[in-house]
């Protein structure tokens, strides 16, 4: 049983602080995904856990040992790199066996273990090939094999699927998910792709600007984003935001007003003051087409762009103020560019964030 | 079907040729024409200045350079068959000259000279060559290459590994190691002649100080057993920085992640070198060794400045001989033939390189 604990971890390159204090608990067997935009420090954080970067400040515990100053090979981790990092002059077999070869294990033991790993990943027929003779997906399989054979307590993945094409990415995503279930190992997975994060994670850690923005299950993040950044990052298409002004505050409700939506009342979840500016958010999936005014809230505008995906239709609607709203409407409704469109929503689906 | 170039295109083509022409003319004049001429001359008896017309002589220049033979000489015997010994009890032999000069029994040895000899039982075996100086030059050059290629290549790799670290002031070291490369080899040779000086040279003084005066000064360039080695040492020092830079560029093509994997797997420094660095440098290694080999085969300036081939021909080299023959002895044909032989040697090496670095299927 090995838990992973980060206490106020910081990282600076010279005077530039990249990671500004991160606290995190990862339980044994959890699949945790670090997600955030490019350059937010995901890889840096992962590499500090691996021991490839020094930790500038804070404590890292793997199990109950403080690991800040341990060598990477002593930490019980294995890492899979975005670039695969396979040795080009070695066959798949030799790449997978690399660690055991270094440790000078007996040949028979190495062969048995490599075969076993190849079996798990269904790549027995690739063992004699060198990386140049493998496709991207096959290379990633070899790289994962090299991680599995270490039998680590913690697997670290740094954007392992970014170099694969879309359909392969989906296959490999499912395989990694299955692998997690089979091996019952702790996995920390870095990606900038929120779909990967949503589908794989037990727990998502949203990073931005060197801080943890929110930690939670995929559905927690989707339904209850802690701030505007998380709300905008999780979910596709992106959540729509409107600048609003608080015009009334009561014990249970709050009323906001804006040019595009008008006054609308919602449950008071946060402490807002009268006259304050705020951000109102609504997901494209929560907008529906309306023919006539109903009791719910409305937005009206002109259709600018229609994308039909079969299961849904994405429309971009230009509002009075010039702002664009994206709506994801059910199935392939009849609608054309330039038409006026009325979109309705219920106030329970609204999110209110401070600016 | 190729389209006819439009007039615009033709103009730009002409402009291109125009701009390239100075280089083309110079390269033809000083590289291509001499190269062809050397080939031509090597089959003639061309001299630098001569009243007689040049004649085609076939391959005789080459056979003159390359023919050698082995002669076994029996010891002198008295009438009785008794071996004759000199006062020290050593066997005596007829002189080699007896066989190589106007001896109708040995027409093939005519004009040959002794290169070296050894004893085999009572007999004396003599290695003969028509052109002993050329053969010595060939052997010296090959020895020089065999010393310089591995030592300079290895040293350059070592320096590259040292310098390929993130460290303060590392650029100072890079500059220091690279500095001799940009100095003229003539200047470097003159300086090193002082360093190697037999009486008061820097090297002798240094060794004397380090050994608390026990070291007897050596005339490094004046002894047959140290002269070539001294030139080799100085040549290695001079160009090692250049090859260091080539190794460095090779090192920097190895992705950092390969080392990170090795760290995670717990590789030692030596294992990282053996499994990551060295395999990643394979093509660089071939390149460096070939370039060093070619440069070493062209050894000339150092010899010309420091020893002029001596002492006792112990630092004769192919290029030095080619120049001496062509210009001092006015034997353009002989010099050309040496150049052609050198060309063939270097050509075979580069073909061998292409073979080593070929795309493996
Ligand atoms: N070796 C380094 N020196 C200086 N800055 C670095 C170094 N490595 C990363 N950074 C900076 O740290 C930030 C985070 O990088 P990284 O962790 O790679 O981001 P991510 O993986 O989230 O895209 C970036 O702004 C990057 O420029
Ligand atoms: Mg990254």
XYZ file of C-alpha atoms and ligand atoms in Angstrom:
744
model
C 0.000 0.000 0.000
C 1.779 3.086 -1.168
C 0.279 6.520 -1.023
C 1.806 9.573 -2.582
C 1.800 12.838 -0.707
C 2.904 16.279 -1.861
C 3.253 18.968 0.762
C 3.660 22.553 -0.384
C 5.858 21.517 -3.307
C 7.543 24.378 -5.142
C 9.827 24.654 -8.121
C 11.816 27.589 -9.397
C 14.101 27.870 -12.370
C 16.422 30.647 -11.324
C 14.137 33.439 -10.224
C 11.140 32.143 -12.155
C 8.718 30.226 -9.957
C 6.965 27.578 -12.026
C 5.256 25.538 -9.306
C 4.092 27.763 -6.518
C 3.067 25.447 -3.719
C 1.119 22.278 -4.336
C -0.541 20.047 -1.741
C -1.934 16.762 -2.910
C -2.780 13.320 -1.564
C -2.871 10.375 -3.910
C -4.167 7.091 -2.559
C -2.830 3.696 -3.497
C -4.467 2.396 -6.663
C -5.851 5.738 -7.710
C -5.718 6.997 -11.265
C -4.896 10.683 -10.959
C -4.726 12.990 -13.938
C -2.901 16.310 -13.931
C -4.556 18.493 -16.497
C -3.952 22.064 -17.523
C -2.898 24.186 -20.458
C 0.548 23.840 -22.028
C 3.303 25.371 -19.951
C 1.399 25.316 -16.662
C 3.956 23.037 -15.022
C 2.363 19.584 -15.292
C 5.490 17.915 -16.619
C 7.637 19.723 -14.095
C 5.493 18.426 -11.254
C 5.537 14.890 -12.619
C 9.293 15.017 -13.124
C 9.766 16.163 -9.549
C 7.834 13.105 -8.393
C 10.048 10.968 -10.636
C 13.217 12.547 -9.311
C 14.289 13.972 -12.646
C 13.986 17.540 -11.348
C 15.090 18.818 -7.973
C 12.337 19.933 -5.640
C 12.990 23.557 -4.730
C 10.841 23.520 -1.620
C 8.280 21.331 0.158
C 8.125 17.608 0.878
C 7.392 14.605 -1.274
C 6.370 11.368 0.407
C 6.074 8.064 -1.385
C 4.665 5.633 1.147
C 5.904 7.059 4.436
C 9.394 7.869 3.163
C 10.358 11.424 2.362
C 11.752 11.176 -1.159
C 13.025 14.658 -1.982
C 16.634 13.539 -2.116
C 16.230 9.966 -3.341
C 17.581 8.871 -6.688
C 14.887 8.177 -9.322
C 15.549 4.430 -9.272
C 15.019 4.257 -5.495
C 11.558 5.758 -5.570
C 9.633 2.765 -6.877
C 8.325 4.661 -9.868
C 8.279 4.043 -13.605
C 7.754 6.712 -16.201
C 6.409 6.705 -19.740
C 7.523 9.646 -21.870
C 5.644 11.479 -24.589
C 8.557 10.891 -26.964
C 8.581 7.181 -25.944
C 12.327 7.512 -25.184
C 13.112 4.095 -26.633
C 16.728 3.209 -27.372
C 16.938 3.209 -31.171
C 19.724 0.633 -31.361
C 17.897 -1.891 -29.198
C 15.063 -4.244 -30.133
C 11.760 -4.045 -28.295
C 12.907 -7.009 -26.237
C 16.119 -5.282 -25.228
C 14.306 -2.043 -24.503
C 11.857 -3.770 -22.188
C 14.636 -5.799 -20.590
C 16.868 -2.744 -20.162
C 16.471 -2.303 -16.416
C 16.925 -6.014 -15.724
C 20.007 -6.077 -17.964
C 21.509 -3.198 -16.013
C 20.796 -5.048 -12.794
C 22.535 -8.098 -14.312
C 19.613 -10.461 -13.713
C 19.928 -14.029 -15.070
C 18.968 -14.453 -18.736
C 16.198 -16.942 -18.004
C 14.537 -14.605 -15.518
C 14.716 -11.700 -17.951
C 13.190 -13.749 -20.722
C 10.369 -14.976 -18.539
C 9.488 -11.472 -17.377
C 9.704 -9.890 -20.825
C 7.441 -12.603 -22.239
C 4.982 -12.019 -19.441
C 4.888 -8.266 -20.069
C 4.618 -8.799 -23.823
C 1.656 -11.043 -23.096
C -0.094 -8.379 -21.048
C 0.371 -5.840 -23.845
C -0.244 -8.354 -26.656
C 2.965 -7.533 -28.440
C 4.799 -10.870 -28.530
C 5.321 -10.522 -32.277
C 7.032 -7.134 -31.965
C 9.855 -8.178 -29.666
C 12.494 -8.604 -32.365
C 11.913 -5.252 -33.993
C 13.754 -2.037 -33.427
C 11.832 1.179 -32.702
C 12.306 2.440 -36.272
C 10.308 -0.560 -37.500
C 7.377 0.121 -35.173
C 4.369 2.405 -35.539
C 3.710 5.120 -32.977
C 1.214 3.022 -31.063
C 3.530 0.029 -31.010
C 6.383 2.161 -29.724
C 4.199 3.447 -26.941
C 3.350 -0.153 -26.093
C 7.046 -0.973 -25.781
C 7.573 2.077 -23.585
C 4.704 0.989 -21.362
C 6.159 -2.519 -21.288
C 9.433 -1.118 -20.035
C 7.508 0.585 -17.243
C 5.429 -2.461 -16.300
C 8.413 -4.768 -15.990
C 9.749 -2.625 -13.142
C 6.632 -3.493 -11.123
C 6.593 0.037 -9.743
C 4.409 1.332 -6.947
C 3.587 4.372 -9.017
C 3.305 4.745 -12.789
C 3.987 8.195 -14.195
C 2.755 9.073 -17.673
C 3.737 12.343 -19.354
C 1.318 12.974 -22.223
C 1.794 9.436 -23.515
C -0.788 9.732 -26.279
C -0.004 13.160 -27.696
C 2.037 11.817 -30.586
C -0.637 9.374 -31.745
C -3.406 9.977 -34.247
C -6.964 10.361 -33.017
C -8.303 6.825 -33.436
C -5.169 5.212 -32.047
C -5.285 7.607 -29.137
C -8.721 6.349 -28.222
C -7.626 2.704 -28.391
C -4.540 3.321 -26.284
C -6.593 5.357 -23.830
C -8.852 2.410 -23.259
C -5.880 0.093 -22.908
C -4.271 2.286 -20.310
C -7.549 2.338 -18.431
C -7.712 -1.442 -18.605
C -4.099 -1.720 -17.534
C -4.865 0.333 -14.464
C -7.711 -1.972 -13.570
C -5.579 -5.099 -14.158
C -2.435 -3.993 -12.348
C -4.190 -2.220 -9.493
C -1.316 0.268 -9.439
C -1.209 3.946 -8.645
C -1.045 5.977 -11.815
C -0.303 9.646 -12.280
C -1.074 10.809 -15.757
C -0.319 14.188 -17.290
C -2.273 15.553 -20.209
C -3.468 18.824 -21.644
C -6.441 17.037 -23.180
C -9.482 17.291 -20.934
C -11.195 14.385 -22.724
C -8.372 12.062 -21.689
C -8.610 13.452 -18.193
C -12.377 12.974 -17.968
C -12.354 9.433 -19.343
C -9.380 8.012 -17.435
C -9.286 9.699 -14.083
C -10.547 8.662 -10.685
C -9.380 12.077 -9.634
C -8.495 15.089 -11.724
C -6.065 17.745 -10.590
C -6.532 20.933 -12.593
C -3.342 22.974 -12.660
C -2.834 26.489 -13.853
C -0.285 29.140 -13.163
C 1.673 26.928 -10.792
C -1.268 26.308 -8.484
C -3.842 23.558 -8.102
C -7.128 25.083 -9.249
C -9.334 22.204 -8.171
C -9.156 18.539 -7.272
C -12.094 16.220 -7.724
C -13.749 13.443 -9.664
C -14.485 14.211 -13.305
C -18.179 14.756 -12.577
C -17.515 17.007 -9.601
C -15.374 19.200 -11.797
C -17.945 19.194 -14.550
C -20.921 20.048 -12.381
C -19.293 22.144 -9.705
C -16.255 23.919 -11.075
C -14.563 25.923 -8.349
C -13.657 28.851 -10.532
C -13.902 30.264 -13.988
C -10.649 28.605 -15.111
C -11.810 25.093 -14.239
C -15.233 25.761 -15.701
C -13.693 26.863 -18.971
C -11.150 24.080 -19.100
C -13.377 21.099 -18.360
C -16.109 20.308 -20.877
C -16.260 20.606 -24.608
C -17.245 22.864 -26.255
C -16.074 25.413 -23.736
C -18.502 26.949 -21.240
C -20.044 30.318 -22.263
C -19.244 33.241 -20.005
C -21.050 36.549 -19.562
C -20.049 39.552 -17.554
C -22.858 40.387 -15.168
C -23.618 42.803 -12.375
C -25.200 41.765 -9.085
C -28.338 43.782 -8.708
C -30.029 42.053 -5.793
C -28.880 39.803 -2.990
C -31.215 37.984 -0.629
C -30.699 35.118 1.777
C -31.284 32.321 -0.752
C -31.209 33.989 -4.092
C -29.143 36.396 -6.039
C -30.129 38.373 -9.088
C -27.722 39.325 -11.820
C -28.177 41.523 -14.826
C -26.447 41.816 -18.165
C -27.065 43.266 -21.582
C -27.428 39.931 -23.348
C -29.493 37.944 -20.868
C -31.326 40.510 -18.837
C -32.053 40.120 -15.162
C -32.065 36.572 -13.904
C -32.392 35.056 -10.481
C -30.361 32.113 -9.257
C -29.585 30.293 -6.040
C -27.089 32.082 -3.860
C -24.144 29.750 -3.594
C -21.363 32.187 -3.032
C -20.925 35.339 -1.114
C -21.477 38.166 -3.512
C -22.187 41.756 -2.709
C -24.617 44.094 -4.266
C -23.205 46.075 -7.161
C -20.278 43.727 -7.616
C -19.286 42.463 -11.060
C -19.278 38.692 -11.627
C -19.052 36.066 -14.358
C -22.057 33.993 -15.288
C -21.350 30.692 -16.997
C -23.497 28.208 -18.873
C -22.428 25.067 -20.680
C -23.341 24.728 -24.368
C -25.109 21.445 -23.537
C -27.487 23.249 -21.192
C -28.850 25.526 -23.879
C -31.945 24.395 -25.798
C -33.740 25.839 -28.765
C -36.897 27.704 -27.910
C -39.663 28.831 -30.185
C -41.491 31.213 -27.834
C -40.770 32.911 -24.535
C -41.186 30.574 -21.605
C -40.642 30.794 -17.881
C -36.940 30.009 -18.228
C -34.141 32.367 -19.191
C -33.494 33.226 -22.806
C -30.735 34.418 -25.061
C -31.434 35.546 -28.578
C -29.094 36.171 -31.434
C -28.158 35.375 -34.984
C -26.674 32.052 -36.096
C -23.135 32.500 -37.349
C -21.859 28.986 -37.820
C -23.402 25.517 -37.785
C -21.394 22.332 -37.244
C -23.312 19.085 -37.559
C -21.714 16.140 -35.750
C -24.669 13.795 -36.173
C -25.381 13.233 -32.504
C -25.363 16.942 -31.856
C -25.275 20.251 -33.685
C -22.939 22.975 -32.537
C -24.120 26.487 -33.336
C -22.315 29.755 -32.805
C -24.750 32.536 -32.058
C -23.883 36.187 -32.162
C -25.642 38.264 -29.525
C -26.692 41.905 -29.448
C -23.527 42.909 -27.631
C -21.383 41.196 -30.257
C -20.463 38.323 -27.912
C -20.578 34.800 -29.301
C -22.433 32.011 -27.536
C -21.904 28.374 -28.370
C -24.762 25.950 -28.002
C -24.689 22.203 -28.397
C -28.174 21.263 -29.564
C -29.682 17.814 -29.724
C -29.250 15.938 -32.976
C -29.298 17.535 -36.385
C -31.907 20.237 -36.129
C -32.877 22.347 -39.120
C -31.097 25.634 -38.855
C -29.181 27.842 -41.252
C -26.642 30.629 -41.025
C -28.100 34.076 -40.543
C -31.316 32.855 -38.940
C -32.438 34.316 -35.651
C -32.298 31.806 -32.819
C -33.702 31.809 -29.319
C -31.907 29.680 -26.730
C -33.419 28.794 -23.400
C -31.892 27.550 -20.138
C -32.893 26.849 -16.563
C -31.302 28.833 -13.815
C -30.157 25.720 -11.927
C -27.646 25.103 -14.709
C -26.029 28.494 -14.307
C -22.685 29.002 -12.626
C -21.595 32.217 -11.038
C -17.910 33.041 -10.549
C -16.116 36.012 -9.187
C -14.126 37.925 -11.766
C 8.960 16.311 -70.884
C 10.869 19.263 -69.513
C 9.444 22.650 -70.127
C 11.664 25.149 -71.798
C 12.827 27.619 -69.198
C 11.176 30.988 -69.502
C 13.416 33.925 -70.281
C 13.158 35.073 -66.644
C 14.279 31.701 -65.441
C 17.087 31.664 -67.975
C 18.237 35.038 -66.755
C 18.337 33.928 -63.152
C 20.179 30.781 -64.165
C 22.756 32.899 -65.926
C 23.058 35.144 -62.892
C 23.575 32.035 -60.769
C 26.379 30.773 -62.967
C 27.866 34.243 -62.991
C 27.994 34.361 -59.231
C 29.355 30.860 -58.949
C 32.003 31.394 -61.604
C 34.779 32.913 -59.466
C 34.616 29.917 -57.178
C 34.338 27.522 -60.108
C 37.349 29.039 -61.834
C 39.478 29.006 -58.702
C 38.490 25.493 -57.764
C 39.150 24.209 -61.268
C 42.477 25.970 -61.400
C 43.759 24.863 -58.030
C 41.958 21.594 -57.401
C 40.567 19.900 -60.461
C 43.253 20.751 -63.010
C 46.169 19.819 -60.709
C 44.374 16.609 -59.808
C 44.046 15.603 -63.460
C 47.574 16.764 -64.229
C 48.986 14.687 -61.367
C 47.284 11.614 -62.777
C 48.719 12.369 -66.198
C 52.231 13.162 -65.010
C 52.471 10.014 -62.949
C 52.620 8.010 -66.198
C 55.388 10.159 -67.717
C 58.914 11.223 -66.965
C 57.916 14.888 -66.562
C 60.462 17.079 -64.794
C 60.024 20.563 -63.408
C 62.496 22.074 -65.854
C 64.076 19.969 -68.519
C 65.416 20.408 -72.037
C 64.183 16.957 -73.062
C 60.609 16.355 -74.203
C 58.286 14.555 -71.808
C 57.718 10.900 -72.605
C 55.069 8.382 -71.674
C 56.674 5.767 -69.439
C 53.733 3.584 -68.481
C 53.594 2.422 -64.886
C 57.313 2.529 -64.325
C 57.040 5.356 -61.754
C 54.768 3.167 -59.686
C 56.840 0.026 -60.037
C 59.888 2.065 -59.085
C 58.136 3.186 -55.899
C 56.467 -0.023 -54.945
C 58.822 -2.855 -55.867
C 60.523 -4.689 -53.104
C 62.052 -8.095 -52.735
C 63.487 -10.441 -50.156
C 67.030 -11.708 -50.487
C 68.479 -14.525 -48.407
C 72.248 -14.320 -48.114
C 74.264 -17.296 -46.956
C 77.289 -16.636 -44.759
C 80.713 -16.668 -46.316
C 82.320 -20.096 -46.380
C 85.888 -21.197 -46.773
C 86.832 -23.714 -49.485
C 86.404 -26.500 -46.945
C 82.788 -25.519 -46.343
C 83.766 -24.123 -42.960
C 81.861 -20.966 -41.963
C 84.113 -17.947 -41.764
C 83.838 -15.926 -38.580
C 85.286 -12.517 -37.827
C 87.386 -11.648 -34.795
C 84.334 -11.364 -32.546
C 83.101 -14.787 -33.643
C 80.288 -13.394 -35.747
C 79.404 -14.791 -39.138
C 80.368 -12.738 -42.146
C 78.236 -12.159 -45.205
C 78.879 -10.934 -48.703
C 77.760 -7.338 -49.158
C 74.259 -6.681 -50.466
C 75.772 -4.564 -53.228
C 77.178 -7.731 -54.783
C 73.667 -8.903 -55.568
C 72.051 -5.671 -56.573
C 74.753 -4.223 -58.775
C 75.426 -5.725 -62.165
C 74.932 -9.283 -60.982
C 73.697 -11.280 -63.983
C 72.329 -13.993 -61.663
C 69.961 -11.545 -59.954
C 68.644 -9.247 -62.709
C 65.427 -8.575 -60.744
C 67.384 -7.054 -57.849
C 69.096 -4.486 -60.012
C 69.180 -1.057 -58.346
C 67.579 -2.190 -55.102
C 68.766 -1.076 -51.691
C 68.614 -2.581 -48.245
C 65.598 -1.531 -46.218
C 66.170 -3.743 -43.184
C 67.444 -7.232 -42.438
C 67.239 -9.974 -39.875
C 68.926 -13.316 -39.171
C 67.346 -16.631 -39.892
C 69.544 -19.474 -38.698
C 72.923 -18.847 -40.186
C 71.452 -16.942 -43.090
C 70.818 -13.249 -43.273
C 67.491 -12.196 -44.766
C 67.430 -8.754 -46.340
C 64.366 -6.758 -47.236
C 65.155 -4.845 -50.379
C 63.295 -1.950 -51.936
C 63.930 0.085 -55.049
C 62.940 3.292 -53.282
C 63.742 2.870 -49.613
C 62.904 6.457 -48.700
C 59.442 6.147 -50.187
C 58.840 2.889 -48.340
C 60.005 4.495 -45.101
C 57.734 7.449 -45.736
C 54.819 5.083 -46.338
C 55.507 3.145 -43.151
C 55.991 6.320 -41.095
C 52.747 7.756 -42.414
C 50.839 4.589 -41.581
C 52.384 4.459 -38.098
C 51.509 8.117 -37.593
C 47.907 7.444 -38.607
C 47.691 4.412 -36.346
C 48.862 6.481 -33.371
C 46.957 9.671 -34.079
C 43.560 8.272 -35.112
C 42.708 6.365 -31.925
C 44.481 8.691 -29.486
C 43.187 11.943 -30.940
C 39.691 10.505 -31.433
C 39.576 9.129 -27.884
C 40.972 12.264 -26.300
C 38.560 14.437 -28.247
C 35.651 12.285 -27.026
C 36.863 12.575 -23.449
C 37.067 16.351 -23.716
C 33.633 16.489 -25.357
C 32.139 14.460 -22.502
C 33.755 16.751 -19.949
C 32.619 19.860 -21.724
C 29.068 18.677 -22.359
C 28.041 19.518 -18.814
C 26.049 22.324 -17.347
C 28.677 24.179 -15.381
C 29.766 27.710 -14.796
C 32.626 28.931 -16.947
C 32.303 25.901 -19.231
C 32.685 28.187 -22.227
C 36.151 29.139 -21.062
C 37.192 25.493 -21.257
C 35.558 25.127 -24.663
C 37.543 28.104 -25.907
C 40.823 26.874 -24.458
C 40.473 23.441 -26.016
C 39.475 24.878 -29.349
C 42.123 27.590 -29.537
C 44.968 25.577 -31.115
C 42.658 24.674 -33.996
C 42.428 28.245 -35.188
C 46.186 28.808 -34.949
C 48.261 28.275 -38.051
C 49.924 24.881 -38.040
C 53.175 26.548 -39.111
C 53.151 28.796 -36.044
C 52.246 25.891 -33.800
C 55.064 23.818 -35.282
C 57.627 26.547 -34.700
C 56.470 26.957 -31.112
C 56.661 23.249 -30.491
C 60.153 23.133 -31.924
C 61.124 25.323 -28.987
C 59.155 23.160 -26.585
C 60.925 20.033 -27.852
C 64.357 21.654 -27.868
C 67.052 19.246 -26.719
C 68.962 21.567 -24.392
C 66.678 24.149 -22.948
C 63.238 23.164 -24.228
C 60.121 23.678 -22.152
C 59.339 19.970 -22.118
C 62.776 18.959 -20.870
C 62.710 21.644 -18.209
C 59.244 20.621 -17.118
C 60.155 16.945 -16.875
C 63.323 17.861 -15.059
C 61.419 19.897 -12.480
C 58.750 17.223 -12.036
C 61.387 14.543 -11.478
C 63.495 16.726 -9.165
C 66.328 16.818 -11.649
C 66.572 13.087 -12.318
C 65.330 13.403 -15.866
C 68.062 13.508 -18.482
C 67.194 15.993 -21.254
C 66.175 14.366 -24.527
C 66.605 15.844 -27.958
C 63.040 14.967 -28.854
C 63.210 15.853 -32.522
C 66.803 14.740 -32.999
C 66.460 11.074 -32.127
C 65.080 8.466 -34.502
C 63.075 6.820 -31.725
C 61.342 9.973 -30.454
C 60.998 12.270 -33.461
C 57.878 10.758 -35.050
C 56.194 10.287 -31.676
C 56.894 13.904 -30.765
C 55.353 15.119 -33.975
C 52.364 12.859 -33.366
C 51.873 14.211 -29.839
C 51.953 17.787 -31.031
C 49.599 17.054 -33.924
C 47.142 15.373 -31.568
C 47.167 18.399 -29.278
C 46.707 20.818 -32.155
C 43.587 19.352 -33.758
C 41.943 17.613 -30.809
C 39.646 20.603 -30.239
C 38.213 20.347 -33.715
C 37.183 16.754 -33.232
C 35.931 17.556 -29.765
C 33.423 19.889 -31.392
C 32.272 17.164 -33.783
C 31.804 14.747 -30.875
C 29.973 17.465 -29.001
C 27.491 17.926 -31.819
C 26.983 14.167 -31.828
C 26.415 14.140 -28.074
C 23.830 16.839 -28.358
C 21.738 14.839 -30.808
C 21.084 12.237 -28.098
C 17.736 13.095 -26.498
C 17.865 13.898 -22.778
C 14.944 11.566 -22.163
C 17.137 8.566 -22.997
C 19.361 9.496 -20.065
C 16.332 10.066 -17.869
C 15.084 6.562 -18.590
C 18.527 5.290 -17.642
C 18.335 7.275 -14.388
C 14.983 5.757 -13.570
C 16.344 2.302 -14.302
C 19.289 2.989 -12.012
C 22.092 2.987 -14.569
C 25.596 3.862 -13.390
C 27.654 6.493 -15.199
C 29.524 3.819 -17.069
C 26.306 1.986 -18.024
C 24.873 5.232 -19.353
C 27.931 5.668 -21.517
C 27.882 2.077 -22.727
C 24.156 1.763 -23.413
C 23.124 5.303 -24.307
C 26.003 7.559 -25.272
C 28.232 5.263 -27.272
C 25.500 3.664 -29.414
C 24.163 7.161 -30.067
C 27.579 8.262 -31.300
C 28.161 5.447 -33.759
C 27.912 7.556 -36.905
C 29.837 10.415 -35.345
C 32.583 7.973 -34.411
C 32.959 6.790 -37.983
C 33.043 10.368 -39.225
C 35.621 11.502 -36.675
C 37.899 8.544 -37.285
C 37.747 8.971 -41.041
C 38.436 12.687 -40.896
C 41.360 12.193 -38.518
C 42.734 9.425 -40.701
C 42.586 11.566 -43.812
C 44.181 14.528 -42.068
C 46.889 12.319 -40.617
C 47.697 10.869 -44.020
C 48.266 14.409 -45.254
C 50.980 15.057 -42.615
C 53.329 17.641 -44.091
C 53.676 21.057 -42.425
C 54.822 19.776 -39.052
C 57.541 17.667 -40.685
C 58.543 20.452 -43.015
C 58.976 22.908 -40.151
C 60.264 20.657 -37.399
C 62.454 17.902 -38.855
C 62.485 18.012 -42.647
C 62.126 14.233 -42.707
C 65.069 13.510 -40.429
C 66.801 12.268 -38.440
C 67.800 9.382 -40.713
C 64.477 9.528 -42.574
C 62.605 8.647 -39.375
C 59.969 11.321 -40.033
C 59.661 11.038 -43.791
C 56.022 11.079 -44.877
C 54.187 10.584 -48.151
C 53.157 14.186 -48.691
C 56.552 15.488 -47.605
C 58.212 13.150 -50.093
C 55.804 14.172 -52.848
C 56.741 17.808 -52.326
C 60.470 17.186 -51.983
C 60.538 15.138 -55.163
C 58.419 17.463 -57.182
C 60.099 20.712 -56.241
C 63.506 20.081 -54.702
C 64.447 17.173 -56.920
C 62.411 18.536 -59.812
C 60.956 15.047 -60.333
C 57.351 16.087 -61.009
C 56.481 12.616 -62.268
C 57.744 10.896 -59.112
C 55.921 13.375 -56.859
C 52.734 12.913 -58.871
C 52.970 9.152 -58.563
C 53.217 9.460 -54.762
C 50.193 11.766 -54.743
C 48.225 9.273 -56.802
C 49.103 6.469 -54.395
C 48.034 8.636 -51.458
C 44.813 9.456 -53.272
C 44.059 5.779 -53.771
C 44.705 5.017 -50.110
C 42.419 7.817 -48.938
C 39.793 6.867 -51.516
C 39.684 3.303 -50.248
C 39.258 4.582 -46.711
C 36.316 6.762 -47.630
C 34.708 3.912 -49.537
C 35.190 1.792 -46.443
C 33.480 4.539 -44.455
C 30.511 4.486 -46.807
C 30.353 0.765 -46.304
C 30.420 1.112 -42.517
C 27.715 3.772 -42.376
C 25.465 2.332 -45.066
C 21.759 2.146 -44.351
C 21.144 -1.258 -42.878
C 18.001 -2.831 -44.271
N 14.763 23.645 -17.580
C 13.941 24.719 -17.528
N 14.439 25.952 -17.333
C 13.627 27.031 -17.267
N 12.300 26.977 -17.394
C 11.720 25.783 -17.576
C 12.517 24.584 -17.664
N 11.680 23.547 -17.865
C 10.440 24.070 -17.905
N 10.460 25.407 -17.738
C 9.293 26.296 -17.696
O 8.397 25.798 -16.761
C 7.064 25.941 -17.191
C 6.339 24.631 -17.080
O 6.849 23.719 -18.009
P 6.245 22.258 -18.169
O 6.180 21.616 -16.837
O 7.006 21.564 -19.215
O 4.788 22.572 -18.678
P 3.669 21.558 -19.205
O 4.196 20.173 -19.120
O 2.519 21.803 -18.320
O 3.363 21.971 -20.606
C 7.132 26.477 -18.622
O 6.805 27.831 -18.575
C 8.547 26.288 -19.013
O 8.957 27.353 -19.836
Mg 4.642 18.798 -20.649
